[in-house]
PDB file of C-alpha atoms in Angstrom:
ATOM      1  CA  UNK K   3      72.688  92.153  15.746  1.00 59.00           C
ATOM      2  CA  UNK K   4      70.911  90.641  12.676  1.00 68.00           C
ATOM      3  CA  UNK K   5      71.754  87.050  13.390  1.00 76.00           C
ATOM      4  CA  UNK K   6      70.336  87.251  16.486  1.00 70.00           C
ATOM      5  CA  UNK K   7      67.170  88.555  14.719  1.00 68.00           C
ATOM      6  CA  UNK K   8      67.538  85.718  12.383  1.00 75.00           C
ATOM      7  CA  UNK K   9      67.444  83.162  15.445  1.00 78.00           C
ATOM      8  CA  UNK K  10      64.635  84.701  17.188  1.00 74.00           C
ATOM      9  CA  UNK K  11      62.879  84.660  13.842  1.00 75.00           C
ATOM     10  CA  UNK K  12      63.094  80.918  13.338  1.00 80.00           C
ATOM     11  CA  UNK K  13      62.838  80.142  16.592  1.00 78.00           C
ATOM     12  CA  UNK K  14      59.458  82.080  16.855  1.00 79.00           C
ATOM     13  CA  UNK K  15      55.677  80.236  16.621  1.00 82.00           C
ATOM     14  CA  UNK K  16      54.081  79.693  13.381  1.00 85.00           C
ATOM     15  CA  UNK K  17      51.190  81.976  14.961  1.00 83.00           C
ATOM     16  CA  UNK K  18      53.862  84.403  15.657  1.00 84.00           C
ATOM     17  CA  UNK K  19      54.919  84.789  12.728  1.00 85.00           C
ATOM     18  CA  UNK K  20      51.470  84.643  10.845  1.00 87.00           C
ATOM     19  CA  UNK K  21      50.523  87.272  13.128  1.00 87.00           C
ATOM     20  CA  UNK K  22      53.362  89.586  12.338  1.00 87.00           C
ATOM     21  CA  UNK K  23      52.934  88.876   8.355  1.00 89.00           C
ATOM     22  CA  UNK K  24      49.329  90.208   8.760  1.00 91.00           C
ATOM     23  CA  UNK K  25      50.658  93.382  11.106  1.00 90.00           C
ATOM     24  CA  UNK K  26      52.690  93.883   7.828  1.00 91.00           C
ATOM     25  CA  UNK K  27      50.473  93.432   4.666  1.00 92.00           C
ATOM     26  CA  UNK K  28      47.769  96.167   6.884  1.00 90.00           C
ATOM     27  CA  UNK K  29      50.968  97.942   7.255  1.00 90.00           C
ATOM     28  CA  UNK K  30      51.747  98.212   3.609  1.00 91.00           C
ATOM     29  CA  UNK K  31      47.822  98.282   3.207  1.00 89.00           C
ATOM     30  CA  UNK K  32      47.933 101.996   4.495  1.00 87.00           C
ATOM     31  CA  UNK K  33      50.048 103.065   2.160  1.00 88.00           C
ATOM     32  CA  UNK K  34      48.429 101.934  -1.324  1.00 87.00           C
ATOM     33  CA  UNK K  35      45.644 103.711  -2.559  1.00 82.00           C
ATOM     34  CA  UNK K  36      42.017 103.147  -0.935  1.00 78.00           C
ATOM     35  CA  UNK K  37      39.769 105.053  -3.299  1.00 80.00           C
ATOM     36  CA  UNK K  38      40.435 106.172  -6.899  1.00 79.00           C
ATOM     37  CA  UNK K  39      38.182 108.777  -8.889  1.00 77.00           C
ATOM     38  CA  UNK K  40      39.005 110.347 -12.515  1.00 72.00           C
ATOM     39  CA  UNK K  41      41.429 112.635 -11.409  1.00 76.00           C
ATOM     40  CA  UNK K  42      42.824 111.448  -7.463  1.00 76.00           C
ATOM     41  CA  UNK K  43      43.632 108.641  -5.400  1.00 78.00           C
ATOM     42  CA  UNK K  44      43.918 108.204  -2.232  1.00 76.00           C
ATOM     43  CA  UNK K  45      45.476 106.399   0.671  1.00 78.00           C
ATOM     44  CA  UNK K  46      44.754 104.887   3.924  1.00 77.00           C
ATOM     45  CA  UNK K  47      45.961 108.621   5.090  1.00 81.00           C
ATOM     46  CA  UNK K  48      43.608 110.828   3.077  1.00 77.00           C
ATOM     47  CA  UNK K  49      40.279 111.288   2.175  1.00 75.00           C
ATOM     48  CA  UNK K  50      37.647 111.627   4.942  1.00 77.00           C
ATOM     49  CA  UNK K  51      39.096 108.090   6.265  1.00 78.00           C
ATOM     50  CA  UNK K  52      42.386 109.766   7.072  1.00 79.00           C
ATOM     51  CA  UNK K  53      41.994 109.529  10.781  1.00 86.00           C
ATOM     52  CA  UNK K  54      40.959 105.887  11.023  1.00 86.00           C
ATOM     53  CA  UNK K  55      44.418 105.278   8.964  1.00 86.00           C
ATOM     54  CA  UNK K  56      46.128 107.340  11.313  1.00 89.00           C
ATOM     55  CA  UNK K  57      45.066 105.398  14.333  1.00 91.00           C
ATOM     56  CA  UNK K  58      45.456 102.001  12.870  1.00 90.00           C
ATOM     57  CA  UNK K  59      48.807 102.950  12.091  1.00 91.00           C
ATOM     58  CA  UNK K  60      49.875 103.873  15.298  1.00 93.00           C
ATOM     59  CA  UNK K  61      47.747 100.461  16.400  1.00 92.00           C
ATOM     60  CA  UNK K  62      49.988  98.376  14.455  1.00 91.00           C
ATOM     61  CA  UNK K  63      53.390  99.875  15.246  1.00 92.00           C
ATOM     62  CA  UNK K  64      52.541  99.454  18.044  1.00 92.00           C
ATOM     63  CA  UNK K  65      51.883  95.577  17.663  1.00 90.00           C
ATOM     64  CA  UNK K  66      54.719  95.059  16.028  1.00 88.00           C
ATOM     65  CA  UNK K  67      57.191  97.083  18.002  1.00 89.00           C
ATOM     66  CA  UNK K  68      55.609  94.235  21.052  1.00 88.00           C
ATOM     67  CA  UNK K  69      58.355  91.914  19.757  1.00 83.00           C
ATOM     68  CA  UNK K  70      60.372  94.121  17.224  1.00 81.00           C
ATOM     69  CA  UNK K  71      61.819  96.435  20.230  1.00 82.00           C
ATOM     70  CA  UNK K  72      63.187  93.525  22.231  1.00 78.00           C
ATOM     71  CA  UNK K  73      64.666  91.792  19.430  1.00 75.00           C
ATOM     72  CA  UNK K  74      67.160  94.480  18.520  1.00 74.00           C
ATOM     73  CA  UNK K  75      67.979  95.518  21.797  1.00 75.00           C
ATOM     74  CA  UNK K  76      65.623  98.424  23.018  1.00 78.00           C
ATOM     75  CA  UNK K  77      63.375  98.040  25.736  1.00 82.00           C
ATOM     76  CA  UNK K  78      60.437  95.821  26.785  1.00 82.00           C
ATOM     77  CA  UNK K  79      57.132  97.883  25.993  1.00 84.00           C
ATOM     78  CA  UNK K  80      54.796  95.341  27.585  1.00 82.00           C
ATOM     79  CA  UNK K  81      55.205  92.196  29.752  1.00 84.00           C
ATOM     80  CA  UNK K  82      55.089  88.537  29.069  1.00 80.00           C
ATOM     81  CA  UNK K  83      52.316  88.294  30.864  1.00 81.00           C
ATOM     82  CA  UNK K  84      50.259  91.013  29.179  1.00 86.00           C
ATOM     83  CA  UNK K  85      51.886  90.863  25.575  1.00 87.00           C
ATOM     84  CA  UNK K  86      48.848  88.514  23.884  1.00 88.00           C
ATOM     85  CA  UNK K  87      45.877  90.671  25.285  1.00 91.00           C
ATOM     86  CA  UNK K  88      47.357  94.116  24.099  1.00 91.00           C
ATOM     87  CA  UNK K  89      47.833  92.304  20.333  1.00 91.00           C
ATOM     88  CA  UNK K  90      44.161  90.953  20.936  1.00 91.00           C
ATOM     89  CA  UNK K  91      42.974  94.487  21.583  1.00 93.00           C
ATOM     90  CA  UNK K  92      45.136  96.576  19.739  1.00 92.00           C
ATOM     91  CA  UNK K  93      44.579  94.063  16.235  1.00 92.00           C
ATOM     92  CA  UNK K  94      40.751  93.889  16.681  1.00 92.00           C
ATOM     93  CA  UNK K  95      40.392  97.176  17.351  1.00 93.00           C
ATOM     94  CA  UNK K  96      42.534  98.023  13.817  1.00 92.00           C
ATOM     95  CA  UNK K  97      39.835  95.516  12.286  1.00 92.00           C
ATOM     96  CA  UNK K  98      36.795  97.463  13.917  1.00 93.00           C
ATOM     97  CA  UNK K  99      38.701 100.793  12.468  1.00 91.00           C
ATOM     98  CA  UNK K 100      39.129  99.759   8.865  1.00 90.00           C
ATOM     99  CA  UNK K 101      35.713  98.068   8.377  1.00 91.00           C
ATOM    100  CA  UNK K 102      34.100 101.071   9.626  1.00 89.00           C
ATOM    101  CA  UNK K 103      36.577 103.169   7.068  1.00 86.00           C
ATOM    102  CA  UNK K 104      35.672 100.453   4.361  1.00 86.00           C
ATOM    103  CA  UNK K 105      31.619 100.787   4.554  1.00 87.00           C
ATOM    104  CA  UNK K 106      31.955 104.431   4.723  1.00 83.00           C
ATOM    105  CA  UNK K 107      34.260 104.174   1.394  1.00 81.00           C
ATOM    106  CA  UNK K 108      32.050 101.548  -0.158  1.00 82.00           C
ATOM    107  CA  UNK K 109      28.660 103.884   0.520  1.00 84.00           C
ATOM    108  CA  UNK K 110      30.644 106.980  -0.886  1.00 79.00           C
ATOM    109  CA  UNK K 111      31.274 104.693  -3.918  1.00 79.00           C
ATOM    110  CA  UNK K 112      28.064 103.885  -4.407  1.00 78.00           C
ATOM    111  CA  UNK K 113      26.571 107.711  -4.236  1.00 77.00           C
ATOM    112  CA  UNK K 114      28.982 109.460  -6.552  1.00 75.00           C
ATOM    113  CA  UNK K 115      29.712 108.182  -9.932  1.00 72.00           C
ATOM    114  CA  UNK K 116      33.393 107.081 -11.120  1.00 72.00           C
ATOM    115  CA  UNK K 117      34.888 106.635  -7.601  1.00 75.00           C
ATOM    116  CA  UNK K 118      35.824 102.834  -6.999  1.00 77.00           C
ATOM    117  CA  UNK K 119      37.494 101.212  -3.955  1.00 77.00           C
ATOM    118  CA  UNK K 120      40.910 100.382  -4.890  1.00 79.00           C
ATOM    119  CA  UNK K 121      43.113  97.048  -3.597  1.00 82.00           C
ATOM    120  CA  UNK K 122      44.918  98.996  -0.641  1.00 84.00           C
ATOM    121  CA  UNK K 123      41.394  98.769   1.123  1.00 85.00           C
ATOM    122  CA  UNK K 124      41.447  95.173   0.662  1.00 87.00           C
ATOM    123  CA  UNK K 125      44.814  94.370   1.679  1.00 89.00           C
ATOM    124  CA  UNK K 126      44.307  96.544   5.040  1.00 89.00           C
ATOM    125  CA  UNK K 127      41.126  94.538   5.678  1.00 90.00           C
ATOM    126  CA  UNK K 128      42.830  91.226   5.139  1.00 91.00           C
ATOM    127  CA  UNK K 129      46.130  91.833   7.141  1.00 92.00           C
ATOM    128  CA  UNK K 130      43.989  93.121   9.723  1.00 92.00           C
ATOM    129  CA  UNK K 131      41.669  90.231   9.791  1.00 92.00           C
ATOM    130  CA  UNK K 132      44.164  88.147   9.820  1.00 92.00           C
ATOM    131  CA  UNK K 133      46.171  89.793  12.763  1.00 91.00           C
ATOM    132  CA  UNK K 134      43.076  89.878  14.573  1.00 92.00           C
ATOM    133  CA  UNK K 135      42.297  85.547  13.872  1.00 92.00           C
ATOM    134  CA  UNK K 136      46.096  84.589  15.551  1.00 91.00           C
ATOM    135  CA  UNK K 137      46.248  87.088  18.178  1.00 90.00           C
ATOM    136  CA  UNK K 138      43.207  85.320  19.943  1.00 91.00           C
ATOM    137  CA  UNK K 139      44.849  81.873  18.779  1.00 89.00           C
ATOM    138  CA  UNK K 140      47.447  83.132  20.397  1.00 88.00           C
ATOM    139  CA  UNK K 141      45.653  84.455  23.681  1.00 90.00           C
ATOM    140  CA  UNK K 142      43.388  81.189  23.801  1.00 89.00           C
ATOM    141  CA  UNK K 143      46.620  79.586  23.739  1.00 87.00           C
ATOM    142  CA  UNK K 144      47.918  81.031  26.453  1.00 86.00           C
ATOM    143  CA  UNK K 145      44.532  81.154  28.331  1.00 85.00           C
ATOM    144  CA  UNK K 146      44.732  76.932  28.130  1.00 85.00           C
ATOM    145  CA  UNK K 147      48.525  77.107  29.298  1.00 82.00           C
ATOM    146  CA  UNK K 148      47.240  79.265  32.542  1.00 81.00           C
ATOM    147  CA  UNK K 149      44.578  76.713  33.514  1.00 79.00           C
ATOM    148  CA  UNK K 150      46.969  73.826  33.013  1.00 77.00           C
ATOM    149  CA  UNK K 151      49.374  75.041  35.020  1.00 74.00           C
ATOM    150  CA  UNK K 152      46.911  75.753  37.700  1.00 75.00           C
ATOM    151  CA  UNK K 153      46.201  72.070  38.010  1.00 74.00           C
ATOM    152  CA  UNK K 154      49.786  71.020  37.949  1.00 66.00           C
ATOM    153  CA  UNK K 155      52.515  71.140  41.429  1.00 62.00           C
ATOM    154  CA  UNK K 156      55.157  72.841  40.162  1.00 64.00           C
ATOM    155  CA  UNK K 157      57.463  70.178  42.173  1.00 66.00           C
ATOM    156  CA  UNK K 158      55.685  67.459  40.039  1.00 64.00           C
ATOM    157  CA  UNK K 159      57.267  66.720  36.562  1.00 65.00           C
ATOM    158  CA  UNK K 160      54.509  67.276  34.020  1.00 61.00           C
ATOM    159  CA  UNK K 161      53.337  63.673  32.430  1.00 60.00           C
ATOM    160  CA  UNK K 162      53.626  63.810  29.086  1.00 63.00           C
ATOM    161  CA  UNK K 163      51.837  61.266  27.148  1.00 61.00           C
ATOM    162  CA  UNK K 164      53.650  58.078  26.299  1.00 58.00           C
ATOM    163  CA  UNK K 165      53.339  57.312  22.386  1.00 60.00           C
ATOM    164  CA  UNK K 166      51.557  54.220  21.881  1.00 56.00           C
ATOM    165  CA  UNK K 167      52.856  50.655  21.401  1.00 55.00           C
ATOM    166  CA  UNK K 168      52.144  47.112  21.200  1.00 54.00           C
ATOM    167  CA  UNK K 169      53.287  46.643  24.439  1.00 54.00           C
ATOM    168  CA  UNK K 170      50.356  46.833  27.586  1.00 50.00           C
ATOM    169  CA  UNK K 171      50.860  49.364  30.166  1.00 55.00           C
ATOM    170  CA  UNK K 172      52.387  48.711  33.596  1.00 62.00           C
ATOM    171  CA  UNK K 173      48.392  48.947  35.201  1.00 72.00           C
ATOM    172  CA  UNK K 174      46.503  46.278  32.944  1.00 74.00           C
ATOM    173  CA  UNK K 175      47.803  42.663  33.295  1.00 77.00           C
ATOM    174  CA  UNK K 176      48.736  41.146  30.293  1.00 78.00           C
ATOM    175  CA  UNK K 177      45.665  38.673  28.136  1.00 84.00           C
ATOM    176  CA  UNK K 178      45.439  35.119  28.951  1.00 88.00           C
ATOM    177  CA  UNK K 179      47.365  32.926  27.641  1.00 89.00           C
ATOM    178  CA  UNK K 180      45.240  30.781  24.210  1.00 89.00           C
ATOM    179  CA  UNK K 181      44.014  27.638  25.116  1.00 90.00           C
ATOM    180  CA  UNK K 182      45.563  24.467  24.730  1.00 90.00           C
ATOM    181  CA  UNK K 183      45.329  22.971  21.260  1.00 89.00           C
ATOM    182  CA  UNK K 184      42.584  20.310  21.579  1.00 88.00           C
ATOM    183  CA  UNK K 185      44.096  16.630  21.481  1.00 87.00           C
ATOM    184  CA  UNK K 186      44.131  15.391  17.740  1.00 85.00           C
ATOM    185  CA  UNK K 187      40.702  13.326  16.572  1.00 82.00           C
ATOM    186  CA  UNK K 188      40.867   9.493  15.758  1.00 79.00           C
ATOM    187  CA  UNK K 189      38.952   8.566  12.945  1.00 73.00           C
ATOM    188  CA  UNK K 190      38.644   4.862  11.814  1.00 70.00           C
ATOM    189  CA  UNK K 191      39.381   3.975   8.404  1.00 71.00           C
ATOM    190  CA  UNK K 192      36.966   0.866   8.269  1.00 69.00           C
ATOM    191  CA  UNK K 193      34.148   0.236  10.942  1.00 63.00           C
ATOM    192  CA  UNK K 194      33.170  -3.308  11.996  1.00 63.00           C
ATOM    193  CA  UNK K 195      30.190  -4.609  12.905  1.00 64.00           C
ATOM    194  CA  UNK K 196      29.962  -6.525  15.492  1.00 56.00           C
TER     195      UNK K 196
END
């Protein structure tokens, strides 16, 4: 069971796997504390925020669960074709929901004295953020694949470019040949007069 996780995980993209590394720093974001006064802290759960945690939670289970369900056998919550614009809308709207959590925070912290925003805030916003930045990588990606494909048969081969040589493609005749090398010069050693 795990070493087929293992060879799904190095077989997946680099945006993949960016993408899942930011689902799990917000993740872990939640959990450390958000705002700190004299005598409390709290997390991406409580405070007057405690909904917006809530839902961004359940956003990014279920973003992760996308590829994490499949992986270890369980069942396929959305389809291929659909998978990159559920990320797209499920990680921006996490964003939208923790920057609207953070200026609320940050104007509480400014009203009452000895509250401060603590790191957990920050990590949320930057797992989120960066969730957000290669899930529409991702769907541009795909987005470019669709409109490829579109122009291609699918009983043609696809060309693939052919790496560059010294050599002159099949098309373009070869140069000319160089000239001749001209005939060598006579010069006289002594000149007569006649």
């Amino acid at each position: 069971m795990f070493e087929k996780f293992f060879r799904v995980l190095k077989a997946m993209e680099l945006e993949e796997k960016v993408l899942h590394v930011g689902v799990v720093l917000c993740l872990t974001g939640l959990f450390f504390p958000w705002l700190n006064d004299s005598t409390q802290q709290w997390n991406g759960f409580g405070y007057h925020t405690g909904y917006i945690g809530h839902v961004s939670f359940f956003f990014l289970i279920v973003i992760f669960s996308i590829t994490a369900s499949p992986l270890f056998g369980g069942p396929i919550i959305v389809r291929r074709q659909n998978r990159h614009i559920v990320r797209l809308l499920l990680s921006c709207g996490t964003l939208l929901l923790l920057l609207s959590a953070f200026t609320v925070l940050f104007r509480v912290s400014n009203e009452l004295h000895g509250i401060e925003i603590r790191f957990g805030m920050h990590l949320a916003l930057i797992g989120s953020a960066l969730s957000s930045l290669y899930a529409f990588l991702k769907y541009q990606e795909e987005k470019r694949m669709q409109a490829q494909a579109l122009f291609h048969h699918p009983d043609q081969p696809v060309m693939k470019p052919k790496p560059k040589t010294d050599t002159f493609p099949d098309d373009r005749p070869p140069p000319p040949p160089p000239p001749p090398p001209p005939p060598p010069e006579e010069h006289a050693l002594f000149t007569t007069r006649s």
